[in-house]
XYZ file of C-alpha atoms in Angstrom:
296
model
C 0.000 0.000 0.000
C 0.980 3.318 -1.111
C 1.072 6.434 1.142
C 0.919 9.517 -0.161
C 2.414 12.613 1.755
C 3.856 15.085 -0.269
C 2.645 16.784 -3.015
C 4.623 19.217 -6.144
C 3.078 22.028 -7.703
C 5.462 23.322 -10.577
C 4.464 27.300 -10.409
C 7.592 28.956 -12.542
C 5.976 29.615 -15.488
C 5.706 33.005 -16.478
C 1.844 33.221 -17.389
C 2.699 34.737 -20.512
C -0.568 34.046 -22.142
C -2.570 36.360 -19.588
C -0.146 39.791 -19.967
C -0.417 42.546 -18.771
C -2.143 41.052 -15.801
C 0.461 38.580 -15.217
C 3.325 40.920 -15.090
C 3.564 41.391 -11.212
C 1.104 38.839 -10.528
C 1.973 34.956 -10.836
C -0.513 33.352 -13.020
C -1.297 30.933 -10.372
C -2.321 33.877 -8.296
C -5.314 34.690 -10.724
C -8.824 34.399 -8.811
C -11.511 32.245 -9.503
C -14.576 33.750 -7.882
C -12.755 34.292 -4.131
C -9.780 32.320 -4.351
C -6.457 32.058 -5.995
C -6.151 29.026 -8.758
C -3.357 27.598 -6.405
C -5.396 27.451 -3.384
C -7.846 25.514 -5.269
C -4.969 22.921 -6.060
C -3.625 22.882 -2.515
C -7.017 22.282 -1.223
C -7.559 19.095 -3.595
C -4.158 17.894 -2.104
C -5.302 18.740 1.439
C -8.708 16.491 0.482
C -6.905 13.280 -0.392
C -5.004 13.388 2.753
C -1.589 15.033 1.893
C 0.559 17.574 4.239
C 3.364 18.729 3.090
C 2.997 20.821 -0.006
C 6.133 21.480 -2.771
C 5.726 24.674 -4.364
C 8.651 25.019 -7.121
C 8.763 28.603 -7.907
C 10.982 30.796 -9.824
C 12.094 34.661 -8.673
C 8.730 35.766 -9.881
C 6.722 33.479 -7.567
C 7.021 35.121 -3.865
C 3.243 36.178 -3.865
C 2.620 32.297 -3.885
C 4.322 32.232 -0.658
C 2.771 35.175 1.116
C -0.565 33.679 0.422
C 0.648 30.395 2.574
C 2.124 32.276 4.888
C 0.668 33.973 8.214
C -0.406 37.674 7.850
C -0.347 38.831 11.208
C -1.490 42.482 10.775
C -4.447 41.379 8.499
C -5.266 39.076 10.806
C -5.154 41.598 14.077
C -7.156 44.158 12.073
C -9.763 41.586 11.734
C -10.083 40.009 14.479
C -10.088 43.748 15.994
C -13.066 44.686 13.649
C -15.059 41.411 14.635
C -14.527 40.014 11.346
C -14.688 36.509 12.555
C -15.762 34.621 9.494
C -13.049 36.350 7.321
C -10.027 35.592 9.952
C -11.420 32.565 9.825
C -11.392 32.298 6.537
C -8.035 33.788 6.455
C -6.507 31.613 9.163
C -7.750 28.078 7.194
C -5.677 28.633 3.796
C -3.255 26.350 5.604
C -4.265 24.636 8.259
C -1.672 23.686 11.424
C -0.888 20.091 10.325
C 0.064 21.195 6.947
C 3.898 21.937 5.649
C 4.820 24.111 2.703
C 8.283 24.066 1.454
C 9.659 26.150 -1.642
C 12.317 25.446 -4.320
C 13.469 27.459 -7.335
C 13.590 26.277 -10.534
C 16.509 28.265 -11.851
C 15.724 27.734 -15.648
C 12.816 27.565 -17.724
C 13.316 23.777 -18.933
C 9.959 22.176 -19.133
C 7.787 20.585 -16.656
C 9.405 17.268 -16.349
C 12.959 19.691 -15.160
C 10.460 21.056 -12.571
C 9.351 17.876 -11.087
C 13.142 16.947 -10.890
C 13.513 20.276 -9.043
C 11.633 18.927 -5.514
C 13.224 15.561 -5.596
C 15.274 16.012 -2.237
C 11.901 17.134 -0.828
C 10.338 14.621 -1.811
C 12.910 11.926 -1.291
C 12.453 8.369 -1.562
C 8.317 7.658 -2.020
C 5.197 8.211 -3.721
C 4.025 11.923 -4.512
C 1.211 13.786 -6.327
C 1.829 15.943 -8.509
C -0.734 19.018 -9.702
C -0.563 22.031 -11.966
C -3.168 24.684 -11.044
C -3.600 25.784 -14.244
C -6.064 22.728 -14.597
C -8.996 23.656 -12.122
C -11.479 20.302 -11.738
C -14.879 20.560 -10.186
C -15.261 17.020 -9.129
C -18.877 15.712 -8.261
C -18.248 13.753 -5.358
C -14.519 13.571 -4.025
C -11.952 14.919 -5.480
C -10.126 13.761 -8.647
C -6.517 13.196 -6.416
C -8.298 11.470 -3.788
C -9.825 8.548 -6.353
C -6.212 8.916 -7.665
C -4.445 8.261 -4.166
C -7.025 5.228 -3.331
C -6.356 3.664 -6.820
C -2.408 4.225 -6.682
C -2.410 2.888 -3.229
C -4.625 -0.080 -3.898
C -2.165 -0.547 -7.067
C 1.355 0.517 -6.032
C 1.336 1.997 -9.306
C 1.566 5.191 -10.788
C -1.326 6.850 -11.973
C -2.243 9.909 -14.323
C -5.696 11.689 -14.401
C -7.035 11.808 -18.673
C -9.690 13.041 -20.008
C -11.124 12.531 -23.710
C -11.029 15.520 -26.407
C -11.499 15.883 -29.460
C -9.406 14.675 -32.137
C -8.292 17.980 -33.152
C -7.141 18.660 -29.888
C -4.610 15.536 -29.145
C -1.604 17.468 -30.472
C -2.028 19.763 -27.757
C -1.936 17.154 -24.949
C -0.020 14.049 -23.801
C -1.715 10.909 -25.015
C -2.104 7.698 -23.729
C -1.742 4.403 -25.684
C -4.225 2.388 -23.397
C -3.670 -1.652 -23.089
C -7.781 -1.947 -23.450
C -10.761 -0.627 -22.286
C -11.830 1.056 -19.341
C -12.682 -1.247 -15.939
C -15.378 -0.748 -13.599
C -13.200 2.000 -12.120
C -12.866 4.371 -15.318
C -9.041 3.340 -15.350
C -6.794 1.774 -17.464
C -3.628 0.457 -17.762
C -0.940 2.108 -20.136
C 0.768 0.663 -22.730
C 2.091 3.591 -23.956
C 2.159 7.243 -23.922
C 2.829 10.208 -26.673
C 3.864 13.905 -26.083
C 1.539 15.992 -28.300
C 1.250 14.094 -31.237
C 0.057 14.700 -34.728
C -3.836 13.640 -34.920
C -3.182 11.119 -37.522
C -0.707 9.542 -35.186
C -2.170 9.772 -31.712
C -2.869 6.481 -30.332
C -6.279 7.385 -28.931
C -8.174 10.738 -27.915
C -7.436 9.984 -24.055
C -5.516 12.751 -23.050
C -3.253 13.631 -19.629
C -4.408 16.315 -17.634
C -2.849 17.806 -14.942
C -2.826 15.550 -11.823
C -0.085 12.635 -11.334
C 0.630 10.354 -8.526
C 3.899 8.840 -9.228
C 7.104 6.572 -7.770
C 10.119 7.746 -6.951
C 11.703 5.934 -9.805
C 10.488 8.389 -11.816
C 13.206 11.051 -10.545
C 16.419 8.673 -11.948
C 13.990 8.764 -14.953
C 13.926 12.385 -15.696
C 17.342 12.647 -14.582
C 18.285 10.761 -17.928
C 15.638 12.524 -20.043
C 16.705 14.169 -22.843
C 15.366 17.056 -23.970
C 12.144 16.835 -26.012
C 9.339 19.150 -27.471
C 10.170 22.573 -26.894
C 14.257 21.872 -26.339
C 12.174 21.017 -22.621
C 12.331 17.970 -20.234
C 9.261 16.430 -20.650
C 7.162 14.446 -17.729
C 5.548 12.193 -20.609
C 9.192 11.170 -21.553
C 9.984 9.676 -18.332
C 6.691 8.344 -17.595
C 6.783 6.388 -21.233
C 10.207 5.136 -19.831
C 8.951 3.994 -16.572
C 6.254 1.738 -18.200
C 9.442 -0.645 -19.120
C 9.932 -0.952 -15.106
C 6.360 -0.720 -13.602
C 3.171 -0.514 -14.027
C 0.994 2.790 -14.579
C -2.332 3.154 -15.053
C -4.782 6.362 -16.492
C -7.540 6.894 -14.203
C -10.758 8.753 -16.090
C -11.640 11.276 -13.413
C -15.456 12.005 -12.544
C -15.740 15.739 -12.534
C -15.235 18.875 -14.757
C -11.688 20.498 -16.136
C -11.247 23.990 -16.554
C -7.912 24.760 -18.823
C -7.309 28.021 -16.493
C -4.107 28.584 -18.813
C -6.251 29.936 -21.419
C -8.666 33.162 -20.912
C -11.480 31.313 -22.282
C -11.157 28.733 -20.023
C -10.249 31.050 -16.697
C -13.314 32.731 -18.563
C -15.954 29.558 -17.752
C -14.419 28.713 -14.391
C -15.277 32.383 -13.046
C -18.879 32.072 -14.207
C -19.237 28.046 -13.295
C -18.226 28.468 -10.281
C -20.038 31.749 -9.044
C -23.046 29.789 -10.609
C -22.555 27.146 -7.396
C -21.115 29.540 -4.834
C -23.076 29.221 -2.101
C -23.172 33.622 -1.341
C -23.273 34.380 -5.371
C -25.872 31.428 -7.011
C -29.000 33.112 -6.627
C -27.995 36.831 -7.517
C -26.235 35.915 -9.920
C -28.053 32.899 -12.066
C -30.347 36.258 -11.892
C -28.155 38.363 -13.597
C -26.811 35.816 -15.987
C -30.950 35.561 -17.153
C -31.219 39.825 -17.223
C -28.315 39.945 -19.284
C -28.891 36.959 -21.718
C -33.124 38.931 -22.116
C -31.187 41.862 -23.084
C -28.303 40.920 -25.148
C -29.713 41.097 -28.827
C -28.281 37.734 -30.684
């Protein structure tokens, strides 16, 4: 059985797809309705039972870590103000039994480099990893918990895929499944493709951003070559760890939000004030004013 304890969350990229307002802001600092993208990643890893949290940054990154970190004066103006609920709310970004450590990524070589970058954090055992720039609604428990059950029951890696359209493989990692699907929406790998060519993809199952993975894979990507991009890709080593273990593709139950792109940080904004609990009703309201008096 496979515990998993520590969790990465590569956050050096420099966002360049929303500029200007990623200039002084990290990407993964962009709100969705009351919260910061990464916060909704951290919490997903908080959910399926992790505490110690790997953020690796880059020099741009330090409002990641003064959103983890205590704010005493905000906290002593509200508490003096009787803002309970929001030092509350302030107070449970991290809770007390969870650890956040940092590490820089000191070059810009692809996310499979970045990975490599928390290995002596992580050291010698199973981790998660998550990019935030992939925000899932999940309908019951959280993609990364199913994840953490299945790699636990399995002692086996496992990545989280989705299916897209055929015109959309390129853009994705792809899976090369053994067969179908079992009773638990996963299945076993085979193979697995860095963004290729439609006509070549092995099937329309592609890798989204949550991993649980062995520790093997760190020798892995420290012998991977650079790929796509001149970068160090994850897919690479994962592709070469099939020839040692077993890894499996688990079909997640829930809703994925590709935050990286506008449109996408677009529909999480309005999805998700459309179920928060404070917004729903005054705003499904709005959202029916505005669609009477748009003119089509």
């Amino acid at each position: 059985m496979m515990n998993i304890r520590k969790a990465v969350f590569p956050v050096a990229g420099m966002g360049t797809r929303f500029l200007p307002a990623t200039k002084a802001c990290p990407k993964e600092m962009l709100p969705v309705v009351d919260k910061p993208l990464i916060q909704y990643a951290v919490e997903e890893a908080i959910e399926a039972g992790i505490t110690d949290m790997i953020f690796v940054t880059s020099w741009t990154k330090r409002p990641i870590e003064d959103h983890f970190d205590s704010n005493f004066e905000l906290e002593y103006k509200l508490e003096q103000a009787g803002k309970k609920e929001l030092l509350e709310c302030v107070r449970a970004i991290i809770p007390d039994h969870v650890n956040c450590f940092y590490v820089r990524q000191k070059e810009a070589l692809g996310l499979g480099h970045a990975v490599l970058c928390a290995r002596d954090i992580v050291g010698d055992e199973p981790f998660a990893v998550l990019l935030a720039d992939d925000l899932i609604y999940s309908h019951q428990e959280s993609a990364l918990t199913t994840m953490a059950q299945l790699a636990s029951q399995r002692s086996s890696s496992v990545v989280a895929v989705e299916t897209v359209p055929e015109s959309q493989v390129s853009q994705y990692g792809v899976i090369d499944p053994v067969n179908g699907p079992d009773e638990e929406q996963t299945y076993q790998l085979k193979g697995i493709v860095e963004k290729p060519k439609a006509e070549d993809a092995p099937s329309n199952l592609s890798v989204v951003g949550r991993y649980i993975l062995t520790p093997k894979i760190f020798e892995l990507l420290a012998q991977t070559q650079k790929g796509r991009g001149g970068e160090i890709q994850l897919t690479d080593a994962i592709a070469a760890l099939l020839a040692h273990e077993s890894v499996f593709a688990h079909q997640f139950d829930g809703i994925r939000y590709d935050c990286g792109s506008k449109l996408g940080h677009m529909k999480a904004n309005v999805e998700f004030a459309m179920r928060h609990p404070e917004l729903k009703e005054t705003f499904h309201s709005y959202l029916h004013e505005l669609l009477r008096q748009v003119k089509v």
